[in-house]
Coordinates of C-alpha atoms in Angstrom, one line a residue:
X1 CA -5.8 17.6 1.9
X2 CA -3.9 14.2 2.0
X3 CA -5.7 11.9 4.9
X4 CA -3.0 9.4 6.6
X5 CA -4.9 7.0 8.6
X6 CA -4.1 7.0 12.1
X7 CA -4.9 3.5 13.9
X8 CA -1.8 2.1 15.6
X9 CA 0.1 0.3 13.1
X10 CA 1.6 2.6 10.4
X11 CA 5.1 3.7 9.6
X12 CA 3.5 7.7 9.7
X13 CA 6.7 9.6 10.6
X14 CA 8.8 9.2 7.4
X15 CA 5.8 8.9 5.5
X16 CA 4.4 12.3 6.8
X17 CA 7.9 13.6 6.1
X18 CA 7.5 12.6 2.8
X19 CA 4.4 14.3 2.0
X20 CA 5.9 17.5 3.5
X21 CA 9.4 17.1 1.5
X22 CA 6.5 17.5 -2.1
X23 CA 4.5 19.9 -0.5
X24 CA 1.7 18.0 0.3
X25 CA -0.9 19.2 2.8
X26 CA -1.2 15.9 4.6
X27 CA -2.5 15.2 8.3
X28 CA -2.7 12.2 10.3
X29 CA -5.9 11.4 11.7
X30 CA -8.9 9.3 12.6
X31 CA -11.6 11.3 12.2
X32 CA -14.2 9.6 9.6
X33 CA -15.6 13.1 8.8
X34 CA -11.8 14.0 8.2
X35 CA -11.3 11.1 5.9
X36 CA -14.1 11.4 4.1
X37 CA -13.7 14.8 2.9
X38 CA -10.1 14.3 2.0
X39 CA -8.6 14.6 -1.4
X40 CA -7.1 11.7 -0.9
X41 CA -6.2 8.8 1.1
X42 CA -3.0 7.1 2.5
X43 CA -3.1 4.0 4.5
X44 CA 0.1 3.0 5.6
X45 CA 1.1 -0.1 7.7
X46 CA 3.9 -2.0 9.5
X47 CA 3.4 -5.4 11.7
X48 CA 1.1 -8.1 11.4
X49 CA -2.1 -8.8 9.3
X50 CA -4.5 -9.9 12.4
X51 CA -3.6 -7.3 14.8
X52 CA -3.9 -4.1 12.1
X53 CA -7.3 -5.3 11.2
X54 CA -8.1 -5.6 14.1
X55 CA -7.3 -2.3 14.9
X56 CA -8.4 -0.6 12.2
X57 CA -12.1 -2.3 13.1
X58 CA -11.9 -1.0 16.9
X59 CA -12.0 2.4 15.3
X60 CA -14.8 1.8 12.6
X61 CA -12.2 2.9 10.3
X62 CA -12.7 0.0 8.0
X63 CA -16.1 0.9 7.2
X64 CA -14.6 4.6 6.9
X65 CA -12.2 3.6 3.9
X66 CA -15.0 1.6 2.2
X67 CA -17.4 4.4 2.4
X68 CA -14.3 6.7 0.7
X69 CA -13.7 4.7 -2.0
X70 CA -17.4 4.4 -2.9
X71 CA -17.1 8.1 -2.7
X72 CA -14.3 8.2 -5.5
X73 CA -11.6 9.2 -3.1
X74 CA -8.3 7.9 -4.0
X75 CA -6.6 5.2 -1.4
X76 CA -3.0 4.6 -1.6
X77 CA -1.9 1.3 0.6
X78 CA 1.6 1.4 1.6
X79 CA 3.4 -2.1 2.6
X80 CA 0.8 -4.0 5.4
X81 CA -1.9 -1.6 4.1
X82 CA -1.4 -2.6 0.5
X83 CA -2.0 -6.5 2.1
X84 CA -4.6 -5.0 3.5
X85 CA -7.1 -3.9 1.0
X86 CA -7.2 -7.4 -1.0
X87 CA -10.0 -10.1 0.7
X88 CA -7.9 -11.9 3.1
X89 CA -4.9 -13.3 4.7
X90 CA -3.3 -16.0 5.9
X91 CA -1.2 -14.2 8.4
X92 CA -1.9 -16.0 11.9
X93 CA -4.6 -17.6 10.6
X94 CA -7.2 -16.8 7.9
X95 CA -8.1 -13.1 8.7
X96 CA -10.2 -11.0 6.3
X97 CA -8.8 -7.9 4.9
X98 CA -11.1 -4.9 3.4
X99 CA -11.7 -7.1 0.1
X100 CA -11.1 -3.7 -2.5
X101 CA -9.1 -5.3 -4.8
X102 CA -9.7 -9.3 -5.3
X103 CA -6.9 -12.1 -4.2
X104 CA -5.7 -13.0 -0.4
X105 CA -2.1 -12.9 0.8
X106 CA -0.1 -15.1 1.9
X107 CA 4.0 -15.9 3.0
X108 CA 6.6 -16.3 0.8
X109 CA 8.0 -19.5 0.2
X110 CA 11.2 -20.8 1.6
X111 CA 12.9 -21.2 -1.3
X112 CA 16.5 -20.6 0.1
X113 CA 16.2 -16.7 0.2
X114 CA 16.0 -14.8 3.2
X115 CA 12.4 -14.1 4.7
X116 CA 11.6 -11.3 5.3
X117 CA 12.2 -9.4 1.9
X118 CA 14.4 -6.7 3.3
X119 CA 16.3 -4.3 0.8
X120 CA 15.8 -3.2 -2.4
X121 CA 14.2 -5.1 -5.7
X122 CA 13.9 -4.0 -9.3
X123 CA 10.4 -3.3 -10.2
X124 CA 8.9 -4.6 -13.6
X125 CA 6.1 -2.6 -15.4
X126 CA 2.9 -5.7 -16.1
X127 CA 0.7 -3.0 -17.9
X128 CA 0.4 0.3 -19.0
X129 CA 0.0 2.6 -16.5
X130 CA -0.5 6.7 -16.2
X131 CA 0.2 7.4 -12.6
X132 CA 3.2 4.6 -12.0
X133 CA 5.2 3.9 -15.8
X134 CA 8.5 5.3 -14.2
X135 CA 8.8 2.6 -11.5
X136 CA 10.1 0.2 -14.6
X137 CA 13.2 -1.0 -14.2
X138 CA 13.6 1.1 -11.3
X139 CA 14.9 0.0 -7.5
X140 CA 12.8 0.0 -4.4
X141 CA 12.4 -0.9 -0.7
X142 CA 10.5 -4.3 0.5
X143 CA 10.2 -5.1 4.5
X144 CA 7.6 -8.1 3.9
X145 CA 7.1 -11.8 4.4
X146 CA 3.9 -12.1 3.2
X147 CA 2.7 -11.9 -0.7
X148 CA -0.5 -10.7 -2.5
X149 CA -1.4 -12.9 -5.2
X150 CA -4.5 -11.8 -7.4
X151 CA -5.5 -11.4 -10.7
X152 CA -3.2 -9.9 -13.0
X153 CA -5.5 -7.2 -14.5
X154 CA -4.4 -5.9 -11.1
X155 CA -0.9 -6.2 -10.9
X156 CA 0.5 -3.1 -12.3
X157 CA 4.4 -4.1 -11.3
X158 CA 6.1 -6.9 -9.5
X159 CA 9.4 -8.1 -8.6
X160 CA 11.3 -11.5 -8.6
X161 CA 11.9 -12.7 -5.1
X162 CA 11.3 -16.6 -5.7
X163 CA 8.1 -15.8 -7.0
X164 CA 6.4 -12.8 -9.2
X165 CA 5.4 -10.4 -6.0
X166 CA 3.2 -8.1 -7.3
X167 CA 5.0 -4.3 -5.6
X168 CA 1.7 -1.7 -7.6
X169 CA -1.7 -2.9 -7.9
X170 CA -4.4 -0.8 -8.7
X171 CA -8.3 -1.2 -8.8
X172 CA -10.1 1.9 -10.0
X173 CA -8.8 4.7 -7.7
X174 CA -7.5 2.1 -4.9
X175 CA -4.0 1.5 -5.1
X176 CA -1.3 -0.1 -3.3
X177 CA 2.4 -0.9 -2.7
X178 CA 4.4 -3.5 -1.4
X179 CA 7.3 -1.3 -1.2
X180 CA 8.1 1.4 1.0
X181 CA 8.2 4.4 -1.0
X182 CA 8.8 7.2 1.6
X183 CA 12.0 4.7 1.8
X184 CA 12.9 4.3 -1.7
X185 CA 14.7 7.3 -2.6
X186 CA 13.7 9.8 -5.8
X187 CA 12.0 6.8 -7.0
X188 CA 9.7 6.7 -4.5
X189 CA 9.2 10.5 -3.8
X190 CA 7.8 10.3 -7.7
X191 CA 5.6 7.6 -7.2
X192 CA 3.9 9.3 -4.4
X193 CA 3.7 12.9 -6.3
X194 CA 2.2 11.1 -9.1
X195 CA -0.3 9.8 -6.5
X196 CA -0.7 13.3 -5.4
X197 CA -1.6 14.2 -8.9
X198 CA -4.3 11.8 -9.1
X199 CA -6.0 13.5 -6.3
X200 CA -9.1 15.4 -6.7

């Protein structure tokens, strides 16, 4: 079973849709006992940094997710909860995030492109990479204004928007993306079976 965290701030409709289009058996809940004896994890999120923390902490599900990937469970962040599982943001102030993978987020600069990232962006392969080598070269879907940057042993793709955004990152079995990819076509429908595959 595929946990989808439910705490108020996630895009869950199309990405439950997703899971059902591949034929994963994937529920959305809050239940810690739930989570915790999933196969694996997915932790979407839409909206802002402060406010989804905050969230997420009212329900004791950040502890929850901790105690999962301690546990060996795979974690997949999706958009806000890929921002979400690096040590902090800057977001409406300096906010701490669930520090699983190292590095802090923060906007993108306004360099003359439009802020938010909205549409799609060519993905570039940083390292080798088992679960995600087909997202090289390949198009998907940003809704962001706001950045990871961390260490590159972590960044497993990124895109060119001003900057190198890093859109995979991947520490042990935690993983994350920038992109939507219950929006980004076959592309993204791969990504998240390989992520499936990965699952114990």
């Amino acid at each position: 079973m595929i946990a989808v965290i439910d705490y108020g701030a996630g895009n869950v409709f199309n990405v439950l849709k997703a899971c059902d289009y591949l034929g994963a058996d994937a529920r959305l809940t809050d239940d810690p006992q739930e989570i915790l004896q999933a196969d694996g994890i997915i932790f979407p999120g839409v909206g802002a940094f402060k406010s989804a923390m905050n969230r997420l902490q009212q329900r004791g599900l950040d502890q929850v997710l901790k105690q999962a990937v301690q546990a060996g469970i795979p974690l997949l962040g999706i958009c806000l909860g890929m921002q979400m599982l690096f040590e902090s943001s800057a977001e409406f102030g300096l906010t701490q995030g669930l520090g699983l993978i190292p590095g802090k987020v923060v906007q993108l600069p306004d360099d003359g492109l439009f802020i938010p990232q909205v549409g799609w962006n060519q993905n570039q392969l940083k390292q080798p990479s088992p679960l995600f080598q087909s997202v090289d070269q390949e198009y998907t879907y940003f809704v962001h204004s706001y950045y990871a940057q961390c260490p590159q042993q972590y960044v497993v793709a990124s895109v060119d928007y001003g900057v190198p955004v890093p859109s995979i990152v991947q520490r042990g079995k935690v993983y994350g993306m920038q992109f939507h990819p219950e929006k980004s076509g076959r592309v993204g429908l791969k990504l998240l079976q390989s992520f499936f595959n990965e699952t114990r």
